[in-house]
mmCIF file of C-alpha atoms in Angstrom:
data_model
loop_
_atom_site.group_PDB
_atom_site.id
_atom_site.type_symbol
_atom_site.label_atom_id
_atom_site.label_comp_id
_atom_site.label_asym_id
_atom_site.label_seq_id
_atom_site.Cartn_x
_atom_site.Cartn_y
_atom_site.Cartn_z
ATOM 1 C CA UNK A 1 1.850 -81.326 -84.000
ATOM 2 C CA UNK A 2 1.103 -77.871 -82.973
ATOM 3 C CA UNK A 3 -1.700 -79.358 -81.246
ATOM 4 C CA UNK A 4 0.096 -81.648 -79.436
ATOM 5 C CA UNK A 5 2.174 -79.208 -77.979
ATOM 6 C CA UNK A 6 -0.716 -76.857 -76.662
ATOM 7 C CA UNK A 7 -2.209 -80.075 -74.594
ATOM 8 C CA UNK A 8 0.937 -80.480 -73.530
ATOM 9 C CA UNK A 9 1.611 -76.825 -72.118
ATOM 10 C CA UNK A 10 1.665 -76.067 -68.437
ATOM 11 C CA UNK A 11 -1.578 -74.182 -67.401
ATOM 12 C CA UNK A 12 -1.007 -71.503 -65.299
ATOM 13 C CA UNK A 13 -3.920 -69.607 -63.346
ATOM 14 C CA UNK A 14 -3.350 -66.039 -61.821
ATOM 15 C CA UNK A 15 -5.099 -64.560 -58.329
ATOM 16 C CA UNK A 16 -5.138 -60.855 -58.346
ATOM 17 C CA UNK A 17 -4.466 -58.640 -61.127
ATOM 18 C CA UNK A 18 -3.328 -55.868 -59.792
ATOM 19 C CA UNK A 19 0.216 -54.097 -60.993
ATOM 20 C CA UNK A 20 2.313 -57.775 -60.712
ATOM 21 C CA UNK A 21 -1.039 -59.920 -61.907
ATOM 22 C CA UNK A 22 -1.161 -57.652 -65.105
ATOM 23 C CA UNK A 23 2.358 -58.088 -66.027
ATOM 24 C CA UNK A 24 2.513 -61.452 -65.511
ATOM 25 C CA UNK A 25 -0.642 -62.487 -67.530
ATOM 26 C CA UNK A 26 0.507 -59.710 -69.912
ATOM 27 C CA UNK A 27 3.694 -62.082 -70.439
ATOM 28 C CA UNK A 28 2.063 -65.366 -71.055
ATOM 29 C CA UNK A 29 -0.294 -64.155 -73.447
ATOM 30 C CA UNK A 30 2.462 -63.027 -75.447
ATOM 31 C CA UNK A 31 4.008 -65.967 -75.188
ATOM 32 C CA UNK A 32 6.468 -68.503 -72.603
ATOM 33 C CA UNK A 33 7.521 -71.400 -73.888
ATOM 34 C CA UNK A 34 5.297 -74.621 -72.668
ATOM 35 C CA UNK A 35 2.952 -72.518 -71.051
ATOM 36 C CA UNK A 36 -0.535 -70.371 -71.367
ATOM 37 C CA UNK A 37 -2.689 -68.516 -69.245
ATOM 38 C CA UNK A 38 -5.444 -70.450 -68.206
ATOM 39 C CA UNK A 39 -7.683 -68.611 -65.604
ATOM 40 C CA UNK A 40 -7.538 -65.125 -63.398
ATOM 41 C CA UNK A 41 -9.501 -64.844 -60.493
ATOM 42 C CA UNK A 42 -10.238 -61.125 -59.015
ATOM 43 C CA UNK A 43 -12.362 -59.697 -56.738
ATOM 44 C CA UNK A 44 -14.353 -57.193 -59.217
ATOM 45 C CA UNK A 45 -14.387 -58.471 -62.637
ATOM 46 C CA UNK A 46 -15.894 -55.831 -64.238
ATOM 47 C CA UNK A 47 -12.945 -53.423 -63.091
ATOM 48 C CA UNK A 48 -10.552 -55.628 -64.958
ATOM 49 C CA UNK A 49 -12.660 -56.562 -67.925
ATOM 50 C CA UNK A 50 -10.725 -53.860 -70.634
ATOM 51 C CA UNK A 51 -7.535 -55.447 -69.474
ATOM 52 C CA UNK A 52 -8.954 -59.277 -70.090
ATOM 53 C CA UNK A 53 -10.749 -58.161 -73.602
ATOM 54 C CA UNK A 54 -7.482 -56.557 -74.884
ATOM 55 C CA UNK A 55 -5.248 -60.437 -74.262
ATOM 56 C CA UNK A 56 -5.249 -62.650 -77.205
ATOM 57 C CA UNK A 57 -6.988 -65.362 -75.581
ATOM 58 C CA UNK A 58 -8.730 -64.721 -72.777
ATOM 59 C CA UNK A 59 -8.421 -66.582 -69.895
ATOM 60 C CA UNK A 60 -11.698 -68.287 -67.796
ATOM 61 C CA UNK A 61 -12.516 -65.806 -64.467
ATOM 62 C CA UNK A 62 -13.258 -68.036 -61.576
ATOM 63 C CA UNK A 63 -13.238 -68.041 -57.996
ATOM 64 C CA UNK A 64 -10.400 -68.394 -56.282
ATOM 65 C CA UNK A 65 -11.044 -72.064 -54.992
ATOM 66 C CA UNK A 66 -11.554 -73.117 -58.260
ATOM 67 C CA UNK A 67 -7.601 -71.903 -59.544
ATOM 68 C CA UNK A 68 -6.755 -75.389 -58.534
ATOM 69 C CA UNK A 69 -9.295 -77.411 -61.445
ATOM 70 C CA UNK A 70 -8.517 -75.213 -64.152
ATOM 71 C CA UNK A 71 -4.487 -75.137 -63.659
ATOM 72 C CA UNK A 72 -1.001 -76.822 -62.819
ATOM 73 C CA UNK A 73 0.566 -73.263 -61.482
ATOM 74 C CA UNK A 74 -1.252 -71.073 -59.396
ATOM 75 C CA UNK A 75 0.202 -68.019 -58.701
ATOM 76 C CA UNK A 76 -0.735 -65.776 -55.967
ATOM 77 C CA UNK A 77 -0.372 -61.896 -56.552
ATOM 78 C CA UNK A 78 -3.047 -60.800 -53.849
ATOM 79 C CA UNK A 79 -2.444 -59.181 -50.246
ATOM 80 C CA UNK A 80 -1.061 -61.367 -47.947
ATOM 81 C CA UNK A 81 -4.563 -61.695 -46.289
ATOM 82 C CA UNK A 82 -6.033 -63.913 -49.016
ATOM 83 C CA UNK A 83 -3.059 -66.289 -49.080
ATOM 84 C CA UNK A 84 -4.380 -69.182 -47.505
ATOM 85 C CA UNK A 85 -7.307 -69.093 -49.565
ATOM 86 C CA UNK A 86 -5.654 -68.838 -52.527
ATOM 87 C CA UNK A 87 -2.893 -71.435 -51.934
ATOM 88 C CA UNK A 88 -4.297 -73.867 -49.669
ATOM 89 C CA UNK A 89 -7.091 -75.323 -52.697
ATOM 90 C CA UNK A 90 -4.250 -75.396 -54.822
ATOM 91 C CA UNK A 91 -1.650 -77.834 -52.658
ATOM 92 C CA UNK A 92 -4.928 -79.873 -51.688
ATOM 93 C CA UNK A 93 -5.462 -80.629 -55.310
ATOM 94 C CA UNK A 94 -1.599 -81.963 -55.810
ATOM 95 C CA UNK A 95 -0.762 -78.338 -57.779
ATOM 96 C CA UNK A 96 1.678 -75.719 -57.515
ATOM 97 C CA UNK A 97 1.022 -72.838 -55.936
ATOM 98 C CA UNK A 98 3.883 -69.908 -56.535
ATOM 99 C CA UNK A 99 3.593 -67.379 -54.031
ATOM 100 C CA UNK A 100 4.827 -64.196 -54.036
ATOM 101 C CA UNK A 101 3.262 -62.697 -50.792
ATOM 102 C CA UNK A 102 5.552 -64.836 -48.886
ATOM 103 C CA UNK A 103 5.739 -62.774 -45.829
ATOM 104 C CA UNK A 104 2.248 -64.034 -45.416
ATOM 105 C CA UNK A 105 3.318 -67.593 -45.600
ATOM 106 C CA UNK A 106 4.862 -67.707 -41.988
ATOM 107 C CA UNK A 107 1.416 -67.058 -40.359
ATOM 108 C CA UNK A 108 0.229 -70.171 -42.681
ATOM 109 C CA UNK A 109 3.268 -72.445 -42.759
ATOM 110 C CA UNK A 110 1.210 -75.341 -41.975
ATOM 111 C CA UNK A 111 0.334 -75.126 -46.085
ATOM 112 C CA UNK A 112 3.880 -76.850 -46.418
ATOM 113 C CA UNK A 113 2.730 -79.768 -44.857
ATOM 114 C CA UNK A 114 -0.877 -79.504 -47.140
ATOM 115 C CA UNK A 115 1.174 -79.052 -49.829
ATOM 116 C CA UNK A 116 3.826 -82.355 -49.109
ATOM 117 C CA UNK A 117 0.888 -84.871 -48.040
ATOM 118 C CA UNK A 118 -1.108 -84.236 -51.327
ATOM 119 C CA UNK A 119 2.245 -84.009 -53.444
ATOM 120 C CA UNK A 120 1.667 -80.281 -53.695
ATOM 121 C CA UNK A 121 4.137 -77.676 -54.158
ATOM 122 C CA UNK A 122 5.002 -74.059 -53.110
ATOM 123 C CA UNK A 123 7.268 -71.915 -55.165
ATOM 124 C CA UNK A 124 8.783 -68.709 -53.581
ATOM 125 C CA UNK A 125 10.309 -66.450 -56.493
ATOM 126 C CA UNK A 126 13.477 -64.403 -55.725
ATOM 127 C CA UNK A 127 11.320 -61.372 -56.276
ATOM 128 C CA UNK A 128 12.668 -58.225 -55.207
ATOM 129 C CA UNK A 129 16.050 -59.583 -54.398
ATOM 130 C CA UNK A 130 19.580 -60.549 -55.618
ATOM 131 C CA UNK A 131 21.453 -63.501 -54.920
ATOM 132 C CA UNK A 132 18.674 -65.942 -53.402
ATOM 133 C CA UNK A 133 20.741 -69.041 -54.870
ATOM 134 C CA UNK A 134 23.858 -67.810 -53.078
ATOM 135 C CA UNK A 135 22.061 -67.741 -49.719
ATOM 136 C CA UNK A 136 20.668 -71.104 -51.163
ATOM 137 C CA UNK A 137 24.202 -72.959 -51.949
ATOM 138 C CA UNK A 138 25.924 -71.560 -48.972
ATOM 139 C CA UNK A 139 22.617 -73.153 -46.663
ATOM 140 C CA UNK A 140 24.157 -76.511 -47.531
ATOM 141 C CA UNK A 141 26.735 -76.165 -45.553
ATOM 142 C CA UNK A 142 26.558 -73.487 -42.295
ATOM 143 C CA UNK A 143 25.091 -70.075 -42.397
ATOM 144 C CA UNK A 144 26.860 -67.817 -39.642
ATOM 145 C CA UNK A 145 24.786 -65.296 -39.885
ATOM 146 C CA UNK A 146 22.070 -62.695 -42.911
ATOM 147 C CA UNK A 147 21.808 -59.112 -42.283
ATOM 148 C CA UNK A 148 19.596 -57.070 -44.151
ATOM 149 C CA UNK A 149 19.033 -53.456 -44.325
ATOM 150 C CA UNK A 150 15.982 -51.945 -46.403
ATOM 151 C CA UNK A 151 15.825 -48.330 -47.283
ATOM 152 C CA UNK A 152 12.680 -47.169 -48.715
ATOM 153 C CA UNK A 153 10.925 -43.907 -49.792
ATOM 154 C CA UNK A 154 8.092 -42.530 -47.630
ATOM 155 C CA UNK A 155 5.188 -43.599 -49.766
ATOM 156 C CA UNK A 156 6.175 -47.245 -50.060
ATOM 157 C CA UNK A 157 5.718 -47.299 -46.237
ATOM 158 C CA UNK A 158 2.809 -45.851 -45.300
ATOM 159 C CA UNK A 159 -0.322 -47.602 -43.775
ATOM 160 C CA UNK A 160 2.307 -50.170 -42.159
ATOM 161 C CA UNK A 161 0.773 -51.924 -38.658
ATOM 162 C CA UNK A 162 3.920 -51.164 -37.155
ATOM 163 C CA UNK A 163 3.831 -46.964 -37.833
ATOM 164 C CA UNK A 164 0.489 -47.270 -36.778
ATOM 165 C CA UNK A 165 0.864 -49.157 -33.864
ATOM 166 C CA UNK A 166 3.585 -46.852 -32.761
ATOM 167 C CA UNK A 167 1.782 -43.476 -33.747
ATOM 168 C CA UNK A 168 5.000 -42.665 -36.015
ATOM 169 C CA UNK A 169 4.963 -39.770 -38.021
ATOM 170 C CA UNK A 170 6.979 -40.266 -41.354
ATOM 171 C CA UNK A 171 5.141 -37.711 -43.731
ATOM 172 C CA UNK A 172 7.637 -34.842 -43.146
ATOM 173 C CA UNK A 173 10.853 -36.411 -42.428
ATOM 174 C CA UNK A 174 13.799 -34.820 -44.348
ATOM 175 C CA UNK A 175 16.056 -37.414 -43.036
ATOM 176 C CA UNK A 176 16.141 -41.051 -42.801
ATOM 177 C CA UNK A 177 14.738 -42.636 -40.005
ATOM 178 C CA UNK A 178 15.297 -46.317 -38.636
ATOM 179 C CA UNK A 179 12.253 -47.586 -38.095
ATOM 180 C CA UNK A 180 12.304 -51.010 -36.742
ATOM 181 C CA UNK A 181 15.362 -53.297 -36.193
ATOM 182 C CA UNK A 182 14.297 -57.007 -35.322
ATOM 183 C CA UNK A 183 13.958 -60.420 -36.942
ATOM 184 C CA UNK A 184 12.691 -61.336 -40.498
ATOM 185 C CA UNK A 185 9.427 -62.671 -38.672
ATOM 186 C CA UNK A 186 8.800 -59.401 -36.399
ATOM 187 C CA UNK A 187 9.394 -57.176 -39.659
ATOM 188 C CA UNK A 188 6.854 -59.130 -41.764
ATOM 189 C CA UNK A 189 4.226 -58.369 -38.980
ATOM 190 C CA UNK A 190 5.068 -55.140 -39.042
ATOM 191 C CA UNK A 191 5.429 -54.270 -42.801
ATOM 192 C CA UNK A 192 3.452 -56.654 -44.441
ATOM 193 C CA UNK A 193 3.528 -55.067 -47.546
ATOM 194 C CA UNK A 194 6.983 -54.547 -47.794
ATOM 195 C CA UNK A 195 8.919 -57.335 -46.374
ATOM 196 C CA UNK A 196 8.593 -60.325 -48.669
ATOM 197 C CA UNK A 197 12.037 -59.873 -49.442
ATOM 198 C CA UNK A 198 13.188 -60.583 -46.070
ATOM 199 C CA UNK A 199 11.223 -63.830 -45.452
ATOM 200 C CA UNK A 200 12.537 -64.844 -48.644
ATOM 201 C CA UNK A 201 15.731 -64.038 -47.684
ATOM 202 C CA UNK A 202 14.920 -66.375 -44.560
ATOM 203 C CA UNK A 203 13.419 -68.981 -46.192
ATOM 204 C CA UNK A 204 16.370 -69.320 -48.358
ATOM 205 C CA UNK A 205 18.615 -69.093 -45.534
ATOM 206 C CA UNK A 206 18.839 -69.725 -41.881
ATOM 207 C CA UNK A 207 14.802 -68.940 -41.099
ATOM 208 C CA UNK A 208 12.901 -65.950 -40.092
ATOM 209 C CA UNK A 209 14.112 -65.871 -36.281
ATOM 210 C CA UNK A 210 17.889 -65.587 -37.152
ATOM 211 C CA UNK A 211 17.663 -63.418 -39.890
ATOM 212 C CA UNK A 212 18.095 -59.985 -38.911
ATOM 213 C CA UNK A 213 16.467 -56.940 -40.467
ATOM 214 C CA UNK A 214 17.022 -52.923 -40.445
ATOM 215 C CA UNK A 215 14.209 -50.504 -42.073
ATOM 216 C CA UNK A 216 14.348 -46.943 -42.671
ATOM 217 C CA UNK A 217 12.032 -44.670 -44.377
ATOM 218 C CA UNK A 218 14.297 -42.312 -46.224
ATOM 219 C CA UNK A 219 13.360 -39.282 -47.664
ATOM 220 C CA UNK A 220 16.712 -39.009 -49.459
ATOM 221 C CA UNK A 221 15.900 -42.246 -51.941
ATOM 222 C CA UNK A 222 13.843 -42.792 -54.567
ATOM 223 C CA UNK A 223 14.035 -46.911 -54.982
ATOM 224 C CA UNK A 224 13.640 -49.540 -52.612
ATOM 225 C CA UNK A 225 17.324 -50.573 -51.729
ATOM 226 C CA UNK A 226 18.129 -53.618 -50.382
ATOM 227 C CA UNK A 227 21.454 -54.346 -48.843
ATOM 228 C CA UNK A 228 22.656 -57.932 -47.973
ATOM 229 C CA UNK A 229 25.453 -59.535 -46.147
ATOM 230 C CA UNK A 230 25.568 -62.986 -45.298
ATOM 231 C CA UNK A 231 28.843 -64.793 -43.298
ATOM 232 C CA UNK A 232 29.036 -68.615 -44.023
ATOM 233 C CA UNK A 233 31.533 -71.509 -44.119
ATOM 234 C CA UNK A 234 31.643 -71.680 -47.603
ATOM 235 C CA UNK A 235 31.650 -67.578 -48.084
ATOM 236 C CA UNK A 236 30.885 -64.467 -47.210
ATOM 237 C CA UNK A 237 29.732 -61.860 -49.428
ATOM 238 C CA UNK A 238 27.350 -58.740 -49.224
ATOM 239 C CA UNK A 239 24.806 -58.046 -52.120
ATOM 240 C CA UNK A 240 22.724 -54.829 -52.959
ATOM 241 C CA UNK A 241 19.795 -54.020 -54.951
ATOM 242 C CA UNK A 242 18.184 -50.786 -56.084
ATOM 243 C CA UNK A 243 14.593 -51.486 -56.843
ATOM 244 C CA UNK A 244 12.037 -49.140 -59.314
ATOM 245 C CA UNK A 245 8.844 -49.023 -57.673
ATOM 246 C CA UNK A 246 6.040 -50.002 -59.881
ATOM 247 C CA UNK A 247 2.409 -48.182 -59.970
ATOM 248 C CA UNK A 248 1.959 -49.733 -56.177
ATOM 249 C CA UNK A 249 4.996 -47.640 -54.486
ATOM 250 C CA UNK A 250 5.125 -50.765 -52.109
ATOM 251 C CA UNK A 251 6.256 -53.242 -55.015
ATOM 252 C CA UNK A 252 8.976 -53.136 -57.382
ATOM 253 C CA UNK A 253 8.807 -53.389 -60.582
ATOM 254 C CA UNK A 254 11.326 -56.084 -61.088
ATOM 255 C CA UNK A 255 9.118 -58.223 -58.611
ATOM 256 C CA UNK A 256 6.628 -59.365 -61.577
ATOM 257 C CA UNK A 257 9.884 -59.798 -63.795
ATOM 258 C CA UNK A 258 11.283 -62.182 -61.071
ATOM 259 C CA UNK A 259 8.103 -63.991 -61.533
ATOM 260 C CA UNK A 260 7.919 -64.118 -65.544
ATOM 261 C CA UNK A 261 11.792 -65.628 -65.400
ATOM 262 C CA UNK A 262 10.674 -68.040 -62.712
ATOM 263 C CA UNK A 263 7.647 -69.272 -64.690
ATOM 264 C CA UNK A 264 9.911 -69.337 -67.750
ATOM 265 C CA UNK A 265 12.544 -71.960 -65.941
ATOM 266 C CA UNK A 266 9.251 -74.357 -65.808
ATOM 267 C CA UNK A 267 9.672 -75.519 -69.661
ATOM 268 C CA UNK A 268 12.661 -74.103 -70.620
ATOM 269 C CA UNK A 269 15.025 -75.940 -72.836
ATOM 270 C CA UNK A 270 18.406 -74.001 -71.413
ATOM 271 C CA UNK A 271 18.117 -73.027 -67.847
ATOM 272 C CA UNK A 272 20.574 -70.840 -66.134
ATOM 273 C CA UNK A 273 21.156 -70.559 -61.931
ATOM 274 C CA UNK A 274 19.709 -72.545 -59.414
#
């Protein structure tokens, strides 16, 4: 019986194990219902091999086109660079690929269509957000208009390509500063690292051109806040969100969380929320 129910488990694979990839693959080797890890790909195995030695089963380390063979869930937790590569062997193969660099799946939307021709499919957790299946429900019917305003500490923002671009000098601010004020697809150019909330928010929503996005480094805060308002025909309401960073300042830690409860819906007998 037992055995039954192990061939029977969902096999999910993991790219990048940095602080999300850890958590995650720390989760399922604990133990999620109808799952197990079945394969991590990184770029320098040895780095990682404490971490992989100290699960209770360890999982095969491949290459990253070879996620797709060894799983039914890949999940990509690398830059936003390595997306395509990581999702687009995945879709091809007829798997799921649940991505959680999303602000690099605009540049690479094309994977959709991959993903639909070779009955693929891409997953987009809520991540660092609140409220995604609001935005969701009230796209049924007509969107007026998502505002979004992100606050973040100094550290969480450096190295962007937009302060670079624009030579701007946030190391000794002692006040916030708005930074860039735009569309969800301009800000996840310009903050790659930081803005998969708002193409999230977009995706879920009335799309990255109509979505419109504030950012402000801001000495004064220590989390990543998030502030929401969306007008619709259905509703309007306004949702907020105080994020912990994790080890990487630019993450949150409730990012990999969003992830474990996503990849817990996949088998779960009671399933709350859309």
């Amino acid at each position: 019986m037992t055995e039954h129910k192990a061939s029977s488990d969902l096999r999910i694979a993991i790219a990048g194990l940095g602080s999300i990839g850890t958590k995650i693959a720390s989760a399922l080797d604990q133990g999620i219902e109808g799952l197990t890890l079945s394969a991590v790909a990184v770029r320098d195995p040895v780095k990682h091999r404490a971490f992989l030695s100290g699960l209770r089963r360890a999982p095969s380390v491949l290459s990253i086109d070879a996620l797709g063979d060894a799983a039914d869930i890949v999940v990509e937790c690398a830059p936003s660079r390595h997306l395509r590569e990581i999702v687009e062997p995945a879709v091809k193969r007829g798997k799921a690929a649940l991505v959680v660099s999303v602000g690099g799946l605009l540049d690479n939307f094309d994977l959709v269509d991959v993903a639909r021709a070779n009955g693929g499919r891409i997953i987009v957790p809520t991540g660092a957000l609140i409220g995604l299946d609001a935005v969701n429900a009230a796209a049924i019917g007509t969107i007026h208009s998502v505002k979004m305003v992100t606050r973040k500490p100094i550290d969480g923002l450096k190295g962007a390509p937009f302060i670079l671009e624009n030579n701007i000098d946030i190391d000794k601010l002692r006040e916030p500063l708005k930074l860039f004020e735009g569309s969800a697809r301009e800000a996840a150019k310009g903050f790659p690292a930081n803005l998969n909330v708002a193409v999230a928010l977009s995706l879920a929503g009335v799309g990255p051109d109509r979505t419109q996005v504030q950012i402000w480094a801001d000495p004064t805060v220590t989390r990543n806040v998030h502030r929401i308002e969306v007008e619709a025909d259905s509703a309007r309401f306004s949702m907020g969100i105080e994020n912990i960073p994790s080890e990487n300042p630019k993450t949150g830690l409730i990012t990999a969380l969003s992830v474990i409860a996503l990849l817990r819906k996949q088998r779960a007998t009671l399933c709350v929320g859309t």
